Amino acid sequence: DLRPDREIQIWEMMNATYLEFIDKYNIDDEKIKFDIYNLLIHFSIGIIPQTTYLNDEQLNELLELWKSNAYEY
């Protein structure tokens, strides 16, 4: 990686978003946790997947939470 500091920031954003979201919804199902992780990886490269265990409201909330945890570059 040419900019490891940026990569660390992205992983910090994903971690914060993941923890906030699963805590809010008390998610303990491993399939759903993995789905959220997968969604966050996709968000980090600018893709919003079409299939997910989350409903549209939750998906939008996760995306907004991701944006709120985003660093300014």
Tab-separated table of C-alpha atoms in Angstrom:
chain	number	residue	atom	x	y	z
A	1	ASP	CA	0.000	0.000	0.000
A	2	LEU	CA	1.211	3.445	-0.871
A	3	ARG	CA	-0.783	5.062	1.953
A	4	PRO	CA	-0.954	2.703	4.926
A	5	ASP	CA	-2.320	5.485	7.155
A	6	ARG	CA	-5.411	5.731	4.929
A	7	GLU	CA	-5.874	1.950	5.064
A	8	ILE	CA	-5.726	2.025	8.878
A	9	GLN	CA	-8.326	4.817	8.937
A	10	ILE	CA	-10.676	2.787	6.725
A	11	TRP	CA	-10.384	-0.240	9.027
A	12	GLU	CA	-11.022	2.006	12.040
A	13	MET	CA	-14.154	3.359	10.327
A	14	MET	CA	-15.360	-0.168	9.578
A	15	ASN	CA	-14.686	-1.300	13.142
A	16	ALA	CA	-16.504	1.654	14.717
A	17	THR	CA	-19.489	1.266	12.385
A	18	TYR	CA	-19.655	-2.500	12.922
A	19	LEU	CA	-19.525	-2.262	16.711
A	20	GLU	CA	-22.082	0.559	16.910
A	21	PHE	CA	-24.514	-1.240	14.610
A	22	ILE	CA	-24.381	-4.689	16.211
A	23	ASP	CA	-24.611	-3.109	19.661
A	24	LYS	CA	-27.668	-1.049	18.725
A	25	TYR	CA	-29.537	-4.066	17.352
A	26	ASN	CA	-28.072	-6.625	19.806
A	27	ILE	CA	-26.981	-8.803	16.892
A	28	ASP	CA	-25.443	-12.108	17.906
A	29	ASP	CA	-26.183	-14.209	14.805
A	30	GLU	CA	-22.845	-14.993	13.127
A	31	LYS	CA	-24.372	-14.978	9.623
A	32	ILE	CA	-25.713	-11.468	10.110
A	33	LYS	CA	-22.439	-10.296	11.658
A	34	PHE	CA	-20.543	-11.626	8.654
A	35	ASP	CA	-23.066	-9.953	6.334
A	36	ILE	CA	-22.487	-6.609	8.067
A	37	TYR	CA	-18.721	-7.088	7.790
A	38	ASN	CA	-19.132	-7.872	4.083
A	39	LEU	CA	-21.310	-4.789	3.568
A	40	LEU	CA	-18.695	-2.583	5.218
A	41	ILE	CA	-15.945	-3.993	2.996
A	42	HIS	CA	-18.117	-3.160	-0.013
A	43	PHE	CA	-18.847	0.348	1.309
A	44	SER	CA	-15.093	0.917	1.624
A	45	ILE	CA	-14.681	0.377	-2.133
A	46	GLY	CA	-17.798	2.315	-3.078
A	47	ILE	CA	-20.267	-0.524	-3.681
A	48	ILE	CA	-23.683	-1.046	-2.108
A	49	PRO	CA	-24.550	-4.761	-2.459
A	50	GLN	CA	-28.031	-5.715	-3.589
A	51	THR	CA	-28.393	-8.809	-1.402
A	52	THR	CA	-28.165	-8.717	2.376
A	53	TYR	CA	-29.816	-10.072	5.512
A	54	LEU	CA	-30.623	-6.483	6.503
A	55	ASN	CA	-33.856	-4.799	5.494
A	56	ASP	CA	-33.715	-1.557	3.493
A	57	GLU	CA	-34.076	0.627	6.587
A	58	GLN	CA	-31.216	-1.136	8.365
A	59	LEU	CA	-29.037	-1.032	5.242
A	60	ASN	CA	-29.588	2.706	4.910
A	61	GLU	CA	-28.873	3.176	8.611
A	62	LEU	CA	-25.636	1.195	8.312
A	63	LEU	CA	-24.601	3.323	5.335
A	64	GLU	CA	-25.387	6.549	7.204
A	65	LEU	CA	-23.458	5.295	10.230
A	66	TRP	CA	-20.543	4.465	7.912
A	67	LYS	CA	-20.666	8.019	6.534
A	68	SER	CA	-20.782	9.525	10.028
A	69	ASN	CA	-17.633	7.591	10.959
A	70	ALA	CA	-15.834	8.589	7.740
A	71	TYR	CA	-12.642	10.583	7.869
A	72	GLU	CA	-12.195	13.684	5.759
A	73	TYR	CA	-9.452	13.101	3.169
